[in-house]
Amino acid sequence: LVMVFYGRNGKSNLVSMENKLEHQTKNQITYDIHLPSDLGALYKVRLGLQSSEDSISQLFLRHFKMQNTSTLDTFSLTINKTLPLSLNGDRWIEFPVEWPLKEALSVVTYHLTVFSRNILSERNLLHMTASIHGTHGDTGNRSLLWSLQNVQQGEDNESFLVIMDAVELGELDKVVLLISSKTDCKLDIKKLHLKEALKEHPIYVFEVNEAFSVDADKPEIQREIPVSFVIRGDKQKNDIDNNLHKEGSKARNLTEYTIKVYTGDQRGAGTDANVHIILFGNEDKSEVFQLTQSLEHQDPFERGKVDTFKIETKKLGSLHSIEIGHDGKGF
């Protein structure tokens, strides 16, 4: 049994219950856990079994109770679920922590649609997980191949739906894929669509467009995929149909923007980090663009230089603001 605790300032490492047993009765086990003090107020717990493909043992969870031994604040929740959720199923349950006088988040069912070429034919040889990240944390690594819904197969494309429950993630920003295989194979993934099950929109689109060469003798492949764009509202229904049914076709009504970045002429003004930009208009906002291909310089954002970038995005209306930032890497 393992747990991950989420606080307003971050999350804990994987906390294993091994060697932490303090007290045990017939149907109750009590653990004493020390969490980092800088996590902030806890808002979510993810609880599960250590991943083991060959294990078929199950654990029935009836009730969960947690108490801060300093403040004596107490949280309790009736669970009544068995892990894993099926014989080869998801090994995680997560739930919001609701402290007195504090509003808790909700548990949301997410629909993740995977568009690919050959995953279905290779699925019995693959181990593939996704971790979804948003403003309220992440889902941890969840299996994508244990329960497939709405499977569709064409001559050169396929899609399937994965359903997962998680404490609401807020605005989504990236998906991290982990892929490994029992044998050598090539895996072609086109894109991912992600939305809440009870809402038509927004639909978060993650463009992948990569053929992964998986080697049975090598460690798993990891890819971090930032959100490409977000489909919001009925006014973009044609774009939704276009993305679902016309693979590879170019998005309609694209607008080109020229962006000039003037780096300051002071010591330390430049950066080697990966810089991104988002444009906000009165009709929509753009996807996240990485500013890497400067028209003037091979190494952009040097002190006292001007770099020009060209991007294409959907119709945004009149621009009113931008977000620009970097990932903090390098000097």
GROMACS .gro file of C-alpha atoms in nm:
model
  331
    1LEU     CA    1   0.000   0.000   0.000
    2VAL     CA    2   0.137   0.342  -0.099
    3MET     CA    3   0.010   0.699  -0.075
    4VAL     CA    4   0.085   1.041  -0.219
    5PHE     CA    5  -0.022   1.352  -0.026
    6TYR     CA    6  -0.091   1.682  -0.206
    7GLY     CA    7  -0.061   2.020  -0.036
    8ARG     CA    8  -0.110   2.374  -0.161
    9ASN     CA    9   0.267   2.408  -0.204
   10GLY     CA   10   0.342   2.072  -0.369
   11LYS     CA   11   0.317   1.698  -0.317
   12SER     CA   12   0.497   1.434  -0.115
   13ASN     CA   13   0.711   1.157  -0.255
   14LEU     CA   14   0.556   0.812  -0.274
   15VAL     CA   15   0.493   0.711   0.089
   16SER     CA   16   0.517   0.335   0.132
   17MET     CA   17   0.328   0.178   0.421
   18GLU     CA   18   0.599  -0.086   0.454
   19ASN     CA   19   0.772  -0.069   0.794
   20LYS     CA   20   0.543   0.213   0.912
   21LEU     CA   21   0.295  -0.004   1.102
   22GLU     CA   22   0.216   0.139   1.445
   23HIS     CA   23  -0.095  -0.052   1.550
   24GLN     CA   24  -0.315  -0.326   1.405
   25THR     CA   25  -0.648  -0.475   1.508
   26LYS     CA   26  -0.866  -0.721   1.316
   27ASN     CA   27  -0.999  -0.473   1.058
   28GLN     CA   28  -0.794  -0.161   1.122
   29ILE     CA   29  -0.432  -0.064   1.059
   30THR     CA   30  -0.280   0.261   1.189
   31TYR     CA   31   0.032   0.422   1.045
   32ASP     CA   32   0.248   0.708   1.168
   33ILE     CA   33   0.366   0.920   0.871
   34HIS     CA   34   0.594   1.224   0.873
   35LEU     CA   35   0.527   1.464   0.585
   36PRO     CA   36   0.742   1.761   0.478
   37SER     CA   37   0.633   2.073   0.662
   38ASP     CA   38   0.647   2.282   0.344
   39LEU     CA   39   0.364   2.092   0.168
   40GLY     CA   40   0.113   2.345   0.299
   41ALA     CA   41  -0.251   2.258   0.374
   42LEU     CA   42  -0.334   1.910   0.242
   43TYR     CA   43  -0.609   1.900  -0.021
   44LYS     CA   44  -0.578   1.556  -0.185
   45VAL     CA   45  -0.464   1.200  -0.117
   46ARG     CA   46  -0.387   0.935  -0.379
   47LEU     CA   47  -0.388   0.583  -0.243
   48GLY     CA   48  -0.297   0.264  -0.428
   49LEU     CA   49  -0.100  -0.054  -0.470
   50GLN     CA   50   0.259  -0.071  -0.584
   51SER     CA   51   0.252  -0.156  -0.954
   52SER     CA   52   0.313  -0.524  -1.023
   53GLU     CA   53   0.188  -0.668  -1.350
   54ASP     CA   54   0.190  -1.026  -1.222
   55SER     CA   55   0.015  -0.958  -0.892
   56ILE     CA   56  -0.354  -1.043  -0.863
   57SER     CA   57  -0.389  -0.972  -0.491
   58GLN     CA   58  -0.670  -0.735  -0.395
   59LEU     CA   59  -0.730  -0.497  -0.109
   60PHE     CA   60  -1.074  -0.386   0.009
   61LEU     CA   61  -1.066  -0.035   0.157
   62ARG     CA   62  -1.354   0.043   0.387
   63HIS     CA   63  -1.265   0.365   0.566
   64PHE     CA   64  -0.984   0.622   0.576
   65LYS     CA   65  -0.912   0.851   0.871
   66MET     CA   66  -0.629   1.101   0.902
   67GLN     CA   67  -0.534   1.323   1.196
   68ASN     CA   68  -0.272   1.596   1.227
   69THR     CA   69  -0.105   1.506   1.557
   70SER     CA   70  -0.004   1.870   1.619
   71THR     CA   71  -0.335   2.049   1.554
   72LEU     CA   72  -0.561   1.742   1.608
   73ASP     CA   73  -0.753   1.840   1.290
   74THR     CA   74  -0.921   1.519   1.168
   75PHE     CA   75  -1.043   1.407   0.827
   76SER     CA   76  -1.233   1.084   0.760
   77LEU     CA   77  -1.390   0.929   0.453
   78THR     CA   78  -1.583   0.609   0.378
   79ILE     CA   79  -1.435   0.449   0.064
   80ASN     CA   80  -1.576   0.095   0.021
   81LYS     CA   81  -1.371   0.014  -0.290
   82THR     CA   82  -1.142  -0.270  -0.387
   83LEU     CA   83  -0.798  -0.218  -0.538
   84PRO     CA   84  -0.720  -0.280  -0.815
   85LEU     CA   85  -1.055  -0.169  -0.955
   86SER     CA   86  -1.058  -0.480  -1.179
   87LEU     CA   87  -0.825  -0.777  -1.223
   88ASN     CA   88  -0.589  -0.575  -1.443
   89GLY     CA   89  -0.734  -0.241  -1.351
   90ASP     CA   90  -0.634   0.098  -1.224
   91ARG     CA   91  -0.438   0.064  -0.901
   92TRP     CA   92  -0.518   0.411  -0.767
   93ILE     CA   93  -0.800   0.584  -0.582
   94GLU     CA   94  -0.779   0.953  -0.506
   95PHE     CA   95  -1.003   1.174  -0.300
   96PRO     CA   96  -1.014   1.537  -0.180
   97VAL     CA   97  -0.934   1.621   0.181
   98GLU     CA   98  -1.207   1.836   0.338
   99TRP     CA   99  -1.095   2.015   0.652
  100PRO     CA  100  -1.338   2.209   0.872
  101LEU     CA  101  -1.431   2.551   0.730
  102LYS     CA  102  -1.234   2.486   0.409
  103GLU     CA  103  -1.387   2.417   0.069
  104ALA     CA  104  -1.281   2.086  -0.087
  105LEU     CA  105  -1.231   2.001  -0.452
  106SER     CA  106  -1.454   1.747  -0.630
  107VAL     CA  107  -1.381   1.408  -0.782
  108VAL     CA  108  -1.413   1.426  -1.162
  109THR     CA  109  -1.436   1.155  -1.428
  110TYR     CA  110  -1.202   1.236  -1.716
  111HIS     CA  111  -1.232   1.104  -2.071
  112LEU     CA  112  -0.899   1.063  -2.249
  113THR     CA  113  -0.925   0.975  -2.620
  114VAL     CA  114  -0.609   0.840  -2.781
  115PHE     CA  115  -0.567   0.872  -3.160
  116SER     CA  116  -0.304   0.634  -3.296
  117ARG     CA  117  -0.216   0.387  -3.570
  118ASN     CA  118  -0.116   0.057  -3.413
  119ILE     CA  119  -0.159   0.059  -3.034
  120LEU     CA  120  -0.458  -0.177  -3.044
  121SER     CA  121  -0.271  -0.446  -3.232
  122GLU     CA  122   0.026  -0.419  -2.993
  123ARG     CA  123  -0.163  -0.361  -2.668
  124ASN     CA  124  -0.094  -0.705  -2.515
  125LEU     CA  125   0.281  -0.643  -2.543
  126LEU     CA  126   0.276  -0.286  -2.410
  127HIS     CA  127   0.275  -0.112  -2.077
  128MET     CA  128   0.157   0.246  -2.126
  129THR     CA  129   0.062   0.507  -1.867
  130ALA     CA  130  -0.029   0.875  -1.867
  131SER     CA  131   0.001   1.134  -1.593
  132ILE     CA  132  -0.227   1.435  -1.645
  133HIS     CA  133  -0.111   1.766  -1.495
  134GLY     CA  134  -0.311   2.078  -1.415
  135THR     CA  135  -0.321   2.374  -1.180
  136HIS     CA  136  -0.442   2.143  -0.897
  137GLY     CA  137  -0.171   1.879  -0.924
  138ASP     CA  138  -0.160   1.558  -1.126
  139THR     CA  139  -0.318   1.214  -1.154
  140GLY     CA  140   0.004   1.017  -1.118
  141ASN     CA  141   0.077   0.742  -1.370
  142ARG     CA  142  -0.251   0.579  -1.479
  143SER     CA  143  -0.269   0.277  -1.707
  144LEU     CA  144  -0.411   0.352  -2.054
  145LEU     CA  145  -0.464  -0.004  -2.174
  146TRP     CA  146  -0.662  -0.178  -1.900
  147SER     CA  147  -1.013  -0.063  -1.992
  148LEU     CA  148  -1.070   0.067  -2.344
  149GLN     CA  149  -1.405   0.215  -2.447
  150ASN     CA  150  -1.544   0.336  -2.783
  151VAL     CA  151  -1.277   0.153  -2.981
  152GLN     CA  152  -1.270   0.259  -3.348
  153GLN     CA  153  -1.039   0.113  -3.611
  154GLY     CA  154  -0.984   0.233  -3.967
  155GLU     CA  155  -0.738   0.133  -4.234
  156ASP     CA  156  -0.473   0.379  -4.126
  157ASN     CA  157  -0.599   0.515  -3.796
  158GLU     CA  158  -0.764   0.413  -3.472
  159SER     CA  159  -0.893   0.568  -3.154
  160PHE     CA  160  -1.004   0.452  -2.812
  161LEU     CA  161  -1.137   0.609  -2.493
  162VAL     CA  162  -0.982   0.572  -2.148
  163ILE     CA  163  -1.188   0.667  -1.842
  164MET     CA  164  -1.024   0.770  -1.516
  165ASP     CA  165  -1.144   0.930  -1.193
  166ALA     CA  166  -0.936   1.199  -1.024
  167VAL     CA  167  -0.974   1.498  -0.797
  168GLU     CA  168  -1.040   1.792  -1.031
  169LEU     CA  169  -0.717   1.916  -1.187
  170GLY     CA  170  -0.821   2.271  -1.279
  171GLU     CA  171  -0.679   2.411  -1.603
  172LEU     CA  172  -0.482   2.133  -1.774
  173ASP     CA  173  -0.133   2.203  -1.904
  174LYS     CA  174   0.046   1.878  -1.995
  175VAL     CA  175   0.038   1.500  -2.020
  176VAL     CA  176   0.339   1.281  -1.942
  177LEU     CA  177   0.346   0.947  -2.129
  178LEU     CA  178   0.546   0.643  -2.013
  179ILE     CA  179   0.581   0.354  -2.258
  180SER     CA  180   0.756   0.018  -2.226
  181SER     CA  181   0.718  -0.315  -2.403
  182LYS     CA  182   0.789  -0.686  -2.364
  183THR     CA  183   0.918  -0.694  -2.720
  184ASP     CA  184   1.062  -0.457  -2.982
  185CYS     CA  185   0.793  -0.257  -3.160
  186LYS     CA  186   0.713   0.083  -3.308
  187LEU     CA  187   0.425   0.279  -3.163
  188ASP     CA  188   0.264   0.560  -3.364
  189ILE     CA  189   0.065   0.810  -3.157
  190LYS     CA  190  -0.105   1.104  -3.325
  191LYS     CA  191  -0.272   1.303  -3.048
  192LEU     CA  192  -0.473   1.298  -2.726
  193HIS     CA  193  -0.807   1.463  -2.650
  194LEU     CA  194  -0.894   1.520  -2.285
  195LYS     CA  195  -1.212   1.651  -2.123
  196GLU     CA  196  -1.440   1.606  -1.825
  197ALA     CA  197  -1.697   1.331  -1.886
  198LEU     CA  198  -1.998   1.545  -1.792
  199LYS     CA  199  -1.898   1.845  -2.005
  200GLU     CA  200  -1.882   1.884  -2.382
  201HIS     CA  201  -1.613   2.151  -2.346
  202PRO     CA  202  -1.341   2.245  -2.299
  203ILE     CA  203  -1.152   1.978  -2.494
  204TYR     CA  204  -0.777   1.989  -2.436
  205VAL     CA  205  -0.583   1.876  -2.743
  206PHE     CA  206  -0.229   1.737  -2.707
  207GLU     CA  207  -0.055   1.694  -3.041
  208VAL     CA  208   0.198   1.407  -3.032
  209ASN     CA  209   0.263   1.301  -3.395
  210GLU     CA  210   0.551   1.072  -3.306
  211ALA     CA  211   0.649   0.713  -3.384
  212PHE     CA  212   0.807   0.564  -3.071
  213SER     CA  213   1.066   0.289  -3.122
  214VAL     CA  214   1.021   0.071  -2.812
  215ASP     CA  215   1.302  -0.169  -2.723
  216ALA     CA  216   1.231  -0.455  -2.484
  217ASP     CA  217   1.585  -0.432  -2.342
  218LYS     CA  218   1.572  -0.059  -2.271
  219PRO     CA  219   1.401   0.139  -1.994
  220GLU     CA  220   1.063   0.293  -2.059
  221ILE     CA  221   1.025   0.592  -2.289
  222GLN     CA  222   0.898   0.914  -2.132
  223ARG     CA  223   0.748   1.207  -2.324
  224GLU     CA  224   0.615   1.532  -2.176
  225ILE     CA  225   0.348   1.675  -2.406
  226PRO     CA  226   0.227   2.032  -2.341
  227VAL     CA  227  -0.130   2.127  -2.435
  228SER     CA  228  -0.140   2.231  -2.801
  229PHE     CA  229  -0.472   2.416  -2.794
  230VAL     CA  230  -0.809   2.414  -2.619
  231ILE     CA  231  -1.146   2.383  -2.792
  232ARG     CA  232  -1.406   2.587  -2.605
  233GLY     CA  233  -1.778   2.620  -2.679
  234ASP     CA  234  -2.015   2.542  -2.965
  235LYS     CA  235  -1.871   2.814  -3.188
  236GLN     CA  236  -1.580   2.580  -3.257
  237LYS     CA  237  -1.787   2.271  -3.337
  238ASN     CA  238  -1.657   2.266  -3.694
  239ASP     CA  239  -1.304   2.263  -3.559
  240ILE     CA  240  -1.392   1.973  -3.328
  241ASP     CA  241  -1.530   1.769  -3.618
  242ASN     CA  242  -1.226   1.864  -3.821
  243ASN     CA  243  -0.988   1.738  -3.551
  244LEU     CA  244  -1.184   1.419  -3.487
  245HIS     CA  245  -1.252   1.308  -3.843
  246LYS     CA  246  -1.000   1.476  -4.073
  247GLU     CA  247  -0.665   1.360  -3.943
  248GLY     CA  248  -0.375   1.557  -4.077
  249SER     CA  249  -0.587   1.834  -4.226
  250LYS     CA  250  -0.473   2.185  -4.147
  251ALA     CA  251  -0.674   2.391  -3.899
  252ARG     CA  252  -0.904   2.645  -4.060
  253ASN     CA  253  -0.881   3.024  -4.039
  254LEU     CA  254  -0.526   3.030  -3.911
  255THR     CA  255  -0.382   3.372  -3.833
  256GLU     CA  256  -0.008   3.444  -3.849
  257TYR     CA  257   0.150   3.662  -3.582
  258THR     CA  258   0.498   3.812  -3.581
  259ILE     CA  259   0.651   3.838  -3.235
  260LYS     CA  260   0.959   4.050  -3.164
  261VAL     CA  261   1.132   4.003  -2.831
  262TYR     CA  262   1.370   4.278  -2.717
  263THR     CA  263   1.610   4.142  -2.453
  264GLY     CA  264   1.735   4.405  -2.209
  265ASP     CA  265   2.089   4.542  -2.226
  266GLN     CA  266   2.191   4.477  -1.866
  267ARG     CA  267   2.405   4.214  -1.702
  268GLY     CA  268   2.203   3.892  -1.665
  269ALA     CA  269   1.922   4.012  -1.895
  270GLY     CA  270   1.952   3.716  -2.136
  271THR     CA  271   1.841   3.359  -2.071
  272ASP     CA  272   1.922   3.007  -2.185
  273ALA     CA  273   1.585   2.878  -2.061
  274ASN     CA  274   1.303   2.756  -2.287
  275VAL     CA  275   1.073   3.055  -2.341
  276HIS     CA  276   0.700   3.018  -2.414
  277ILE     CA  277   0.419   3.256  -2.506
  278ILE     CA  278   0.037   3.245  -2.504
  279LEU     CA  279  -0.180   3.506  -2.680
  280PHE     CA  280  -0.519   3.605  -2.534
  281GLY     CA  281  -0.794   3.760  -2.748
  282ASN     CA  282  -1.156   3.855  -2.690
  283GLU     CA  283  -1.270   3.537  -2.872
  284ASP     CA  284  -1.019   3.275  -2.759
  285LYS     CA  285  -0.664   3.213  -2.646
  286SER     CA  286  -0.383   3.048  -2.840
  287GLU     CA  287  -0.206   2.725  -2.761
  288VAL     CA  288   0.131   2.740  -2.584
  289PHE     CA  289   0.408   2.832  -2.831
  290GLN     CA  290   0.773   2.760  -2.756
  291LEU     CA  291   0.986   3.046  -2.889
  292THR     CA  292   1.284   2.851  -3.021
  293GLN     CA  293   1.322   2.938  -3.391
  294SER     CA  294   1.444   3.296  -3.402
  295LEU     CA  295   1.465   3.444  -3.753
  296GLU     CA  296   1.783   3.633  -3.659
  297HIS     CA  297   1.987   3.426  -3.417
  298GLN     CA  298   2.058   3.058  -3.360
  299ASP     CA  299   2.081   3.126  -2.987
  300PRO     CA  300   1.790   3.358  -2.901
  301PHE     CA  301   1.735   3.587  -2.600
  302GLU     CA  302   2.093   3.707  -2.568
  303ARG     CA  303   2.163   4.038  -2.393
  304GLY     CA  304   2.075   4.345  -2.601
  305LYS     CA  305   1.944   4.145  -2.898
  306VAL     CA  306   1.612   4.143  -3.085
  307ASP     CA  307   1.461   3.808  -3.191
  308THR     CA  308   1.171   3.766  -3.432
  309PHE     CA  309   0.936   3.468  -3.427
  310LYS     CA  310   0.641   3.378  -3.650
  311ILE     CA  311   0.352   3.165  -3.522
  312GLU     CA  312   0.019   3.050  -3.663
  313THR     CA  313  -0.287   2.997  -3.449
  314LYS     CA  314  -0.665   2.994  -3.469
  315LYS     CA  315  -0.877   3.310  -3.477
  316LEU     CA  316  -0.839   3.491  -3.144
  317GLY     CA  317  -1.019   3.819  -3.210
  318SER     CA  318  -0.867   4.139  -3.074
  319LEU     CA  319  -0.562   4.068  -2.862
  320HIS     CA  320  -0.575   4.207  -2.510
  321SER     CA  321  -0.289   4.033  -2.325
  322ILE     CA  322  -0.011   3.778  -2.343
  323GLU     CA  323   0.158   3.537  -2.107
  324ILE     CA  324   0.533   3.498  -2.151
  325GLY     CA  325   0.764   3.298  -1.931
  326HIS     CA  326   1.031   3.028  -1.919
  327ASP     CA  327   1.107   2.699  -1.747
  328GLY     CA  328   1.401   2.828  -1.541
  329LYS     CA  329   1.661   2.604  -1.703
  330GLY     CA  330   2.018   2.713  -1.756
  331PHE     CA  331   2.156   3.060  -1.673
   0.00000   0.00000   0.00000
